mmCIF file of C-alpha atoms in Angstrom:
data_model
loop_
_atom_site.group_PDB
_atom_site.id
_atom_site.type_symbol
_atom_site.label_atom_id
_atom_site.label_comp_id
_atom_site.label_asym_id
_atom_site.label_seq_id
_atom_site.Cartn_x
_atom_site.Cartn_y
_atom_site.Cartn_z
ATOM 1 C CA MET A 657 -8.993 18.521 2.749
ATOM 2 C CA ARG A 658 -6.872 18.495 5.787
ATOM 3 C CA ALA A 659 -3.784 16.404 6.565
ATOM 4 C CA VAL A 660 -1.868 15.002 9.554
ATOM 5 C CA ASN A 661 1.897 15.679 9.419
ATOM 6 C CA LEU A 662 4.280 13.140 10.993
ATOM 7 C CA ARG A 663 7.641 14.956 11.444
ATOM 8 C CA ILE A 664 10.530 12.624 11.884
ATOM 9 C CA GLU A 665 13.891 14.171 13.087
ATOM 10 C CA GLY A 666 16.960 13.360 11.231
ATOM 11 C CA GLU A 667 19.006 13.965 7.874
ATOM 12 C CA TYR A 668 17.826 11.532 5.198
ATOM 13 C CA TRP A 669 18.073 11.057 1.413
ATOM 14 C CA GLU A 670 15.366 8.422 0.808
ATOM 15 C CA PHE A 671 12.436 6.735 2.512
ATOM 16 C CA LEU A 672 10.297 3.698 1.828
ATOM 17 C CA ILE A 673 7.256 2.324 3.737
ATOM 18 C CA LYS A 674 6.480 -1.257 2.902
ATOM 19 C CA TYR A 675 5.444 -4.457 4.745
ATOM 20 C CA ASN A 676 4.868 -2.524 7.917
ATOM 21 C CA LYS A 677 8.511 -1.267 7.936
ATOM 22 C CA LEU A 678 9.856 2.279 7.652
ATOM 23 C CA PHE A 679 13.094 2.227 5.622
ATOM 24 C CA LEU A 680 15.124 5.448 5.979
ATOM 25 C CA TRP A 681 18.341 6.051 3.867
ATOM 26 C CA ASN A 682 20.666 8.276 5.845
ATOM 27 C CA LEU A 683 23.606 10.312 4.555
ATOM 28 C CA ILE A 684 26.364 8.040 5.614
ATOM 29 C CA GLY A 685 25.586 5.013 3.562
ATOM 30 C CA GLU A 686 23.218 3.101 5.785
ATOM 31 C CA VAL A 687 19.495 1.997 5.769
ATOM 32 C CA GLU A 688 17.668 2.373 9.037
ATOM 33 C CA ILE A 689 14.685 -0.165 9.405
ATOM 34 C CA TYR A 690 12.046 0.584 11.884
ATOM 35 C CA ASN A 691 8.856 -1.141 12.879
ATOM 36 C CA TRP A 692 6.217 1.059 11.248
ATOM 37 C CA GLU A 693 3.424 -0.865 12.836
ATOM 38 C CA GLU A 694 4.558 -0.284 16.333
ATOM 39 C CA ILE A 695 5.224 3.374 15.620
ATOM 40 C CA LEU A 696 1.660 3.777 14.410
ATOM 41 C CA ARG A 697 -0.030 1.953 17.322
ATOM 42 C CA ASP A 698 1.926 3.829 20.003
ATOM 43 C CA THR A 699 1.152 7.152 18.138
ATOM 44 C CA SER A 700 -2.438 6.292 17.997
ATOM 45 C CA ILE A 701 -2.731 5.722 21.740
ATOM 46 C CA LYS A 702 -1.669 9.341 22.187
ATOM 47 C CA TYR A 703 -3.391 11.009 19.267
ATOM 48 C CA GLY A 704 -6.345 8.802 18.293
ATOM 49 C CA ASP A 705 -7.164 5.751 16.470
ATOM 50 C CA SER A 706 -7.592 7.524 13.242
ATOM 51 C CA ILE A 707 -3.837 8.041 13.131
ATOM 52 C CA TYR A 708 -3.369 4.309 12.655
ATOM 53 C CA SER A 709 -5.822 4.200 9.853
ATOM 54 C CA LEU A 710 -4.493 7.272 8.057
ATOM 55 C CA TYR A 711 -0.890 5.966 7.932
ATOM 56 C CA ASN A 712 -1.327 2.200 7.535
ATOM 57 C CA GLY A 713 -3.265 2.552 4.221
ATOM 58 C CA SER A 714 -6.805 1.586 5.435
ATOM 59 C CA MET A 715 -8.208 5.151 5.542
ATOM 60 C CA LYS A 716 -8.916 5.473 1.768
ATOM 61 C CA ASN A 717 -12.495 6.562 0.899
ATOM 62 C CA LYS A 718 -13.366 6.865 4.634
ATOM 63 C CA ILE A 719 -14.277 9.999 6.529
ATOM 64 C CA PHE A 720 -12.755 10.833 9.889
ATOM 65 C CA ILE A 721 -14.072 13.349 12.390
ATOM 66 C CA GLU A 722 -11.575 15.890 13.481
ATOM 67 C CA LYS A 723 -12.324 15.384 17.163
ATOM 68 C CA ASP A 724 -11.031 11.812 16.834
ATOM 69 C CA ILE A 725 -7.485 13.111 16.214
ATOM 70 C CA ASN A 726 -6.151 14.930 19.175
ATOM 71 C CA CYS A 727 -3.547 16.975 17.201
ATOM 72 C CA PHE A 728 -6.358 18.954 15.484
ATOM 73 C CA ASN A 729 -6.837 20.687 18.747
ATOM 74 C CA ARG A 730 -3.424 22.357 18.257
ATOM 75 C CA ASP A 731 -2.458 25.322 16.046
ATOM 76 C CA ASN A 732 -1.198 22.901 13.417
ATOM 77 C CA ASN A 733 -1.701 19.130 12.682
ATOM 78 C CA ASP A 734 1.939 18.158 13.439
ATOM 79 C CA ILE A 735 3.125 15.134 15.475
ATOM 80 C CA TYR A 736 6.796 15.259 16.262
ATOM 81 C CA LEU A 737 8.994 12.053 16.572
ATOM 82 C CA SER A 738 12.542 12.930 17.809
ATOM 83 C CA LYS A 739 15.529 10.831 16.854
ATOM 84 C CA ASN A 740 15.879 9.546 20.276
ATOM 85 C CA TYR A 741 12.298 8.479 20.443
ATOM 86 C CA LEU A 742 12.564 6.607 17.176
ATOM 87 C CA GLU A 743 15.329 4.658 18.353
ATOM 88 C CA ARG A 744 13.092 2.448 20.484
ATOM 89 C CA TYR A 745 11.531 1.260 17.295
ATOM 90 C CA LEU A 746 14.839 0.534 15.429
ATOM 91 C CA GLU A 747 15.077 -3.064 14.310
ATOM 92 C CA LYS A 748 18.610 -2.911 12.534
ATOM 93 C CA LYS A 749 20.850 -0.957 10.187
ATOM 94 C CA VAL A 750 22.336 -2.277 7.022
ATOM 95 C CA LEU A 751 24.832 -0.882 4.618
ATOM 96 C CA THR A 752 23.901 0.228 1.184
ATOM 97 C CA PRO A 753 25.918 -1.089 -1.847
ATOM 98 C CA ASN A 754 29.537 -0.015 -1.514
ATOM 99 C CA GLU A 755 28.261 2.228 1.277
ATOM 100 C CA GLU A 756 27.261 4.924 -1.260
ATOM 101 C CA VAL A 757 24.608 7.319 -0.854
ATOM 102 C CA ILE A 758 21.977 6.085 -3.352
ATOM 103 C CA THR A 759 20.677 8.033 -6.382
ATOM 104 C CA SER A 760 17.153 6.526 -6.369
ATOM 105 C CA ILE A 761 15.338 3.508 -5.307
ATOM 106 C CA ASN A 762 12.077 1.767 -6.019
ATOM 107 C CA SER A 763 10.403 -1.589 -5.376
ATOM 108 C CA PHE A 764 7.916 -4.166 -6.543
ATOM 109 C CA ASN A 765 6.746 -6.794 -4.144
ATOM 110 C CA ASP A 766 9.814 -7.677 -2.152
ATOM 111 C CA ASN A 767 12.264 -6.665 -4.830
ATOM 112 C CA LEU A 768 14.443 -3.603 -4.024
ATOM 113 C CA ILE A 769 15.934 -1.884 -6.954
ATOM 114 C CA ILE A 770 18.859 0.391 -6.072
ATOM 115 C CA ASN A 771 20.468 2.921 -8.295
ATOM 116 C CA THR A 772 23.764 4.409 -7.453
ATOM 117 C CA ASP A 773 26.691 6.215 -9.176
ATOM 118 C CA ASP A 774 28.519 2.689 -9.194
ATOM 119 C CA GLY A 775 25.639 1.012 -10.909
ATOM 120 C CA LEU A 776 22.345 -0.743 -10.615
ATOM 121 C CA PHE A 777 21.766 -3.333 -7.772
ATOM 122 C CA ILE A 778 18.847 -5.688 -6.788
ATOM 123 C CA SER A 779 18.222 -6.612 -3.232
ATOM 124 C CA PHE A 780 15.179 -7.918 -1.280
ATOM 125 C CA LEU A 781 13.354 -6.232 1.619
ATOM 126 C CA ASP A 782 13.645 -9.348 3.901
ATOM 127 C CA ASN A 783 17.432 -9.623 3.275
ATOM 128 C CA MET A 784 18.972 -6.306 2.592
ATOM 129 C CA GLU A 785 22.394 -7.375 3.606
ATOM 130 C CA ARG A 786 22.796 -9.185 0.339
ATOM 131 C CA PHE A 787 22.522 -7.404 -2.969
ATOM 132 C CA GLU A 788 23.695 -8.101 -6.562
ATOM 133 C CA LYS A 789 24.969 -5.752 -9.225
ATOM 134 C CA ILE A 790 22.862 -5.947 -12.452
ATOM 135 C CA THR A 791 24.954 -3.477 -14.474
ATOM 136 C CA ASP A 792 27.787 -0.985 -13.846
ATOM 137 C CA MET A 793 25.585 1.650 -15.701
ATOM 138 C CA PRO A 794 23.957 4.354 -13.525
ATOM 139 C CA PHE A 795 20.537 5.603 -14.509
ATOM 140 C CA TYR A 796 18.711 8.871 -14.352
ATOM 141 C CA ASN A 797 15.671 7.332 -12.872
ATOM 142 C CA ILE A 798 13.718 4.043 -12.132
ATOM 143 C CA SER A 799 10.111 3.637 -12.977
ATOM 144 C CA VAL A 800 8.084 0.582 -11.842
ATOM 145 C CA GLY A 801 5.131 -0.435 -14.167
ATOM 146 C CA THR A 802 2.550 -3.382 -13.808
ATOM 147 C CA TYR A 803 3.460 -7.040 -13.585
ATOM 148 C CA GLY A 804 7.016 -6.664 -12.504
ATOM 149 C CA ARG A 805 8.061 -4.393 -15.492
ATOM 150 C CA VAL A 806 10.596 -1.771 -14.642
ATOM 151 C CA ALA A 807 11.902 1.037 -16.990
ATOM 152 C CA PHE A 808 15.175 2.817 -16.735
ATOM 153 C CA ALA A 809 16.430 6.017 -18.310
ATOM 154 C CA ALA A 810 20.151 5.795 -19.404
ATOM 155 C CA GLY A 811 20.801 9.017 -21.293
ATOM 156 C CA GLU A 812 22.453 8.474 -24.602
ATOM 157 C CA GLU A 813 22.193 4.662 -24.125
ATOM 158 C CA GLY A 814 18.425 4.873 -24.307
ATOM 159 C CA ILE A 815 15.834 3.028 -22.291
ATOM 160 C CA PHE A 816 16.293 -0.321 -20.601
ATOM 161 C CA GLU A 817 13.735 -2.592 -19.125
ATOM 162 C CA LEU A 818 13.942 -5.114 -16.295
ATOM 163 C CA LEU A 819 11.370 -7.952 -16.118
ATOM 164 C CA LEU A 820 11.308 -9.058 -12.667
ATOM 165 C CA PRO A 821 11.152 -12.811 -12.251
ATOM 166 C CA PRO A 822 7.639 -14.193 -11.117
ATOM 167 C CA ASN A 823 6.942 -16.014 -7.687
ATOM 168 C CA HIS A 824 9.500 -14.085 -5.818
ATOM 169 C CA ASN A 825 12.405 -15.932 -7.533
ATOM 170 C CA LYS A 826 15.697 -14.813 -5.968
ATOM 171 C CA ASP A 827 17.982 -16.300 -8.534
ATOM 172 C CA TYR A 828 20.128 -13.376 -9.475
ATOM 173 C CA LYS A 829 21.016 -15.025 -12.851
ATOM 174 C CA SER A 830 17.437 -14.584 -13.886
ATOM 175 C CA TYR A 831 17.403 -10.874 -13.173
ATOM 176 C CA LYS A 832 20.417 -10.298 -15.384
ATOM 177 C CA GLU A 833 18.892 -12.297 -18.123
ATOM 178 C CA ASN A 834 15.682 -10.216 -18.016
ATOM 179 C CA PHE A 835 17.654 -6.970 -18.348
ATOM 180 C CA ARG A 836 17.462 -5.462 -21.921
ATOM 181 C CA ASN A 837 17.888 -2.413 -23.965
ATOM 182 C CA VAL A 838 14.458 -1.858 -25.456
ATOM 183 C CA ILE A 839 15.237 1.370 -27.469
ATOM 184 C CA LYS A 840 18.331 3.521 -28.269
ATOM 185 C CA LYS A 841 16.645 6.947 -28.233
ATOM 186 C CA HIS A 842 18.024 9.532 -25.607
ATOM 187 C CA SER A 843 16.184 9.420 -22.397
ATOM 188 C CA ASN A 844 16.485 11.393 -19.129
ATOM 189 C CA LYS A 845 13.348 10.186 -17.398
ATOM 190 C CA THR A 846 10.876 7.239 -17.936
ATOM 191 C CA SER A 847 7.378 6.823 -16.719
ATOM 192 C CA TRP A 848 4.445 4.455 -17.532
ATOM 193 C CA VAL A 849 1.278 5.378 -19.304
ATOM 194 C CA LYS A 850 -0.745 2.214 -18.675
ATOM 195 C CA ASN A 851 1.565 -0.407 -20.277
ATOM 196 C CA ASN A 852 3.443 2.048 -22.294
ATOM 197 C CA ILE A 853 6.781 3.477 -21.471
ATOM 198 C CA TYR A 854 6.860 7.306 -21.638
ATOM 199 C CA SER A 855 10.287 8.834 -22.159
ATOM 200 C CA SER A 856 11.409 12.459 -21.682
ATOM 201 C CA SER A 857 14.688 14.088 -22.564
ATOM 202 C CA TYR A 858 16.007 17.433 -23.584
ATOM 203 C CA LEU A 859 16.357 16.067 -27.303
ATOM 204 C CA GLU A 860 12.960 14.414 -27.755
ATOM 205 C CA GLU A 861 10.050 12.835 -26.192
ATOM 206 C CA PHE A 862 8.086 9.781 -27.061
ATOM 207 C CA ILE A 863 5.766 6.953 -26.028
ATOM 208 C CA LEU A 864 6.944 3.385 -26.606
ATOM 209 C CA ASN A 865 4.856 0.208 -26.464
ATOM 210 C CA PRO A 866 7.554 -2.392 -25.510
ATOM 211 C CA ARG A 867 4.994 -5.194 -26.067
ATOM 212 C CA ASN A 868 4.718 -4.207 -29.827
ATOM 213 C CA LEU A 869 7.247 -6.362 -31.749
ATOM 214 C CA ASN A 870 7.697 -3.530 -34.232
ATOM 215 C CA LYS A 871 8.715 -1.228 -31.228
ATOM 216 C CA LYS A 872 6.050 1.417 -32.354
ATOM 217 C CA TYR A 873 6.498 4.760 -30.632
ATOM 218 C CA TYR A 874 4.707 8.073 -30.778
ATOM 219 C CA ASP A 875 6.984 11.253 -30.895
ATOM 220 C CA GLU A 876 6.317 14.525 -29.129
ATOM 221 C CA ASN A 877 4.680 16.186 -32.314
ATOM 222 C CA GLN A 878 1.948 13.474 -32.073
ATOM 223 C CA ILE A 879 1.521 13.731 -28.273
ATOM 224 C CA PHE A 880 1.608 17.536 -27.651
ATOM 225 C CA LYS A 881 -0.503 20.229 -29.168
ATOM 226 C CA HIS A 882 0.608 23.407 -27.349
ATOM 227 C CA SER A 883 4.058 22.806 -25.733
ATOM 228 C CA VAL A 884 5.826 20.860 -28.628
ATOM 229 C CA ASN A 885 7.721 23.995 -29.659
ATOM 230 C CA GLU A 886 8.868 25.131 -26.235
ATOM 231 C CA GLU A 887 12.162 24.886 -24.655
ATOM 232 C CA LYS A 888 14.152 21.616 -24.808
ATOM 233 C CA ALA A 889 14.873 21.346 -21.059
ATOM 234 C CA LYS A 890 11.282 20.113 -20.263
ATOM 235 C CA VAL A 891 9.497 19.600 -16.978
ATOM 236 C CA THR A 892 7.104 16.687 -17.491
ATOM 237 C CA TRP A 893 5.425 13.825 -15.370
ATOM 238 C CA VAL A 894 2.592 11.183 -15.632
ATOM 239 C CA ASN A 895 -0.476 10.603 -13.595
ATOM 240 C CA ASN A 896 -2.046 7.328 -14.717
ATOM 241 C CA ASN A 897 -3.298 8.089 -18.351
ATOM 242 C CA LYS A 898 -2.494 11.814 -18.207
ATOM 243 C CA ILE A 899 0.954 13.413 -19.174
ATOM 244 C CA TYR A 900 1.728 16.972 -17.798
ATOM 245 C CA ARG A 901 4.251 19.122 -19.469
ATOM 246 C CA LYS A 902 5.442 22.798 -18.689
ATOM 247 C CA LEU A 903 4.347 25.230 -21.416
ATOM 248 C CA ASN A 904 5.939 28.219 -19.673
ATOM 249 C CA SER A 905 6.904 29.302 -16.180
ATOM 250 C CA SER A 906 3.184 29.089 -14.871
ATOM 251 C CA THR A 907 1.318 27.076 -17.388
ATOM 252 C CA LEU A 908 0.955 23.217 -17.939
ATOM 253 C CA GLU A 909 -0.279 21.263 -20.860
ATOM 254 C CA GLU A 910 -2.306 18.318 -19.721
ATOM 255 C CA VAL A 911 -2.517 15.397 -22.313
ATOM 256 C CA THR A 912 -4.955 12.628 -21.961
ATOM 257 C CA VAL A 913 -3.660 9.423 -23.507
ATOM 258 C CA LEU A 914 -6.603 7.214 -25.021
ATOM 259 C CA ASP A 915 -5.935 3.610 -25.688
ATOM 260 C CA LEU A 916 -7.627 2.574 -28.974
ATOM 261 C CA GLY A 917 -6.500 -1.104 -28.719
ATOM 262 C CA ALA A 918 -3.950 -3.000 -30.646
ATOM 263 C CA GLY A 919 -1.164 -0.793 -29.513
ATOM 264 C CA GLU A 920 -2.860 2.317 -30.995
ATOM 265 C CA LEU A 921 -2.944 5.584 -28.923
ATOM 266 C CA SER A 922 -4.692 8.962 -29.401
ATOM 267 C CA PHE A 923 -4.126 12.116 -27.470
ATOM 268 C CA LYS A 924 -6.399 14.889 -26.129
ATOM 269 C CA SER A 925 -4.879 18.310 -24.908
ATOM 270 C CA ARG A 926 -5.909 21.056 -22.667
ATOM 271 C CA ILE A 927 -4.086 24.062 -20.805
ATOM 272 C CA LEU A 928 -3.727 24.457 -16.955
ATOM 273 C CA ASN A 929 -2.838 28.012 -15.675
ATOM 274 C CA PHE A 930 -1.053 28.652 -12.287
ATOM 275 C CA GLN A 931 -1.021 31.905 -10.252
ATOM 276 C CA VAL A 932 2.204 33.796 -11.046
ATOM 277 C CA TRP A 933 3.128 34.393 -7.361
ATOM 278 C CA LYS A 934 3.939 30.679 -6.929
ATOM 279 C CA GLY A 935 6.814 31.089 -9.227
ATOM 280 C CA GLU A 936 8.526 28.838 -11.804
ATOM 281 C CA ILE A 937 7.015 25.352 -12.042
ATOM 282 C CA ILE A 938 9.943 22.911 -11.127
ATOM 283 C CA SER A 939 8.529 19.435 -11.161
ATOM 284 C CA GLY A 940 5.324 17.449 -10.421
ATOM 285 C CA ALA A 941 3.759 14.012 -9.800
ATOM 286 C CA GLY A 942 0.297 12.576 -9.935
ATOM 287 C CA THR A 943 -1.201 10.958 -6.774
ATOM 288 C CA ALA A 944 -4.313 9.102 -5.750
ATOM 289 C CA PHE A 945 -5.603 12.331 -4.031
ATOM 290 C CA GLY A 946 -4.712 14.819 -6.847
ATOM 291 C CA THR A 947 -1.767 16.377 -8.559
ATOM 292 C CA ILE A 948 1.476 17.723 -6.763
ATOM 293 C CA VAL A 949 3.243 20.648 -8.423
ATOM 294 C CA GLU A 950 6.531 21.802 -7.053
ATOM 295 C CA CYS A 951 6.929 25.447 -7.801
ATOM 296 C CA GLU A 952 9.697 28.019 -6.969
ATOM 297 C CA ASN A 953 7.814 29.485 -3.938
ATOM 298 C CA ALA A 954 5.417 26.472 -2.921
ATOM 299 C CA MET A 955 4.764 22.929 -3.059
ATOM 300 C CA VAL A 956 1.201 22.949 -4.396
ATOM 301 C CA ILE A 957 -1.284 20.077 -4.065
ATOM 302 C CA ILE A 958 -4.485 20.326 -6.196
ATOM 303 C CA PHE A 959 -6.896 17.891 -4.712
ATOM 304 C CA LYS A 960 -9.520 16.012 -6.697
ATOM 305 C CA ASP A 961 -12.201 18.173 -5.279
ATOM 306 C CA THR A 962 -10.216 21.212 -6.846
ATOM 307 C CA SER A 963 -9.137 22.542 -3.430
ATOM 308 C CA VAL A 964 -5.624 23.700 -3.131
ATOM 309 C CA LEU A 965 -2.934 23.286 -0.403
ATOM 310 C CA ASN A 966 0.333 25.400 -0.534
ATOM 311 C CA ILE A 967 3.096 23.930 1.534
ATOM 312 C CA PRO A 968 6.053 26.285 2.489
ATOM 313 C CA GLY A 969 9.675 25.509 3.155
ATOM 314 C CA GLU A 970 12.819 24.515 1.194
ATOM 315 C CA VAL A 971 12.482 21.065 0.045
ATOM 316 C CA VAL A 972 15.473 18.658 -0.459
ATOM 317 C CA ARG A 973 13.500 15.799 -1.975
ATOM 318 C CA TRP A 974 9.877 14.557 -2.132
ATOM 319 C CA LYS A 975 7.987 11.590 -3.363
ATOM 320 C CA SER A 976 4.403 9.974 -3.281
ATOM 321 C CA TYR A 977 3.130 6.502 -3.892
ATOM 322 C CA ARG A 978 1.325 5.308 -6.893
ATOM 323 C CA SER A 979 -2.377 5.418 -6.885
ATOM 324 C CA ASN A 980 -2.631 1.534 -6.729
ATOM 325 C CA GLU A 981 -0.188 1.195 -3.861
ATOM 326 C CA ARG A 982 -1.005 0.696 -0.113
ATOM 327 C CA TYR A 983 0.196 4.024 1.152
ATOM 328 C CA SER A 984 -1.075 6.030 -1.790
ATOM 329 C CA ASN A 985 -2.441 8.735 0.565
ATOM 330 C CA ILE A 986 0.924 9.697 1.997
ATOM 331 C CA LEU A 987 3.154 12.473 0.666
ATOM 332 C CA GLY A 988 6.736 12.419 1.918
ATOM 333 C CA ILE A 989 8.855 15.620 1.985
ATOM 334 C CA ILE A 990 12.585 15.485 2.912
ATOM 335 C CA TYR A 991 13.815 18.810 4.480
ATOM 336 C CA GLU A 992 17.318 19.556 5.633
ATOM 337 C CA GLU A 993 16.763 18.106 9.138
ATOM 338 C CA GLU A 994 13.563 16.039 8.988
ATOM 339 C CA LEU A 995 11.307 13.887 7.106
ATOM 340 C CA VAL A 996 7.586 14.945 6.987
ATOM 341 C CA LEU A 997 4.967 12.316 6.103
ATOM 342 C CA SER A 998 1.585 13.968 5.303
ATOM 343 C CA ALA A 999 -1.498 11.685 5.312
ATOM 344 C CA PHE A 1000 -4.641 12.541 3.518
ATOM 345 C CA ASN A 1001 -7.979 10.946 3.623
ATOM 346 C CA TYR A 1002 -9.644 10.680 0.265
#
């Protein structure tokens, strides 16, 4: 599988593509908002109509012919957008809360959830000049589940959950009322396994079903077969109903979570080995097109057809969209002086 790489010049900390807009968080506390639709249309005029299809989320499960994308005639598949060129698509700039560099962001519908060292804020994509603080507490990460449920890892404070109001309700009071501490077990990272919260920490790991009135959870001795006795500083991530955890420097344990109904779960485990030259496994994520594993010497994409792509370079940050989201075929990698958006057809 091949990818087209859209290389955007600039120093950034985060990005978001939503509602035909490109949101770029720079390093001086601003959000730059660009017209993504116009960027794609103008780029397609020069490089072929398939560029638009690849990057606007309509290329999934379709086959494109390489001759239809002009950049395939080069030594690489890169399209460069300079900072000066990008300026013509800039719609506006807005300040982040307290003009701080954000720790992490996530979104659900038009809700924008902003995590900073100064606390947690809610804003809206159509009015980012206005934001409201939900709590003074900063979090390790934000994980959006289904039906507007958001989980937060708060270290020693445990796990918090935010139930986003229905029908695009922008009454900030309702957000604060729907923010609650669901369990007081140590958590450094949260994810969703279907409707269950998966928590990882250097103390313990567990799966919690927040809909279960008895707050039933499964601990790591029940979840993992091979890696349960390994080091406490764990590398772990979720892809739909699968959990991945590092067993050693070049080996992963893959656990499939089976839902037996009535809040009951079971777990099936297997081992995945990596070539040693790729170095220590650092982190990973599941995507619609395969599994991404960040190693010491390479970003590795294992596609669903078992082919592998190794991406070189020193990465600052990276992220992909969830499988059920519109731009799920895009992988974004932030380097020191550019953002690279790689689009795959699958």
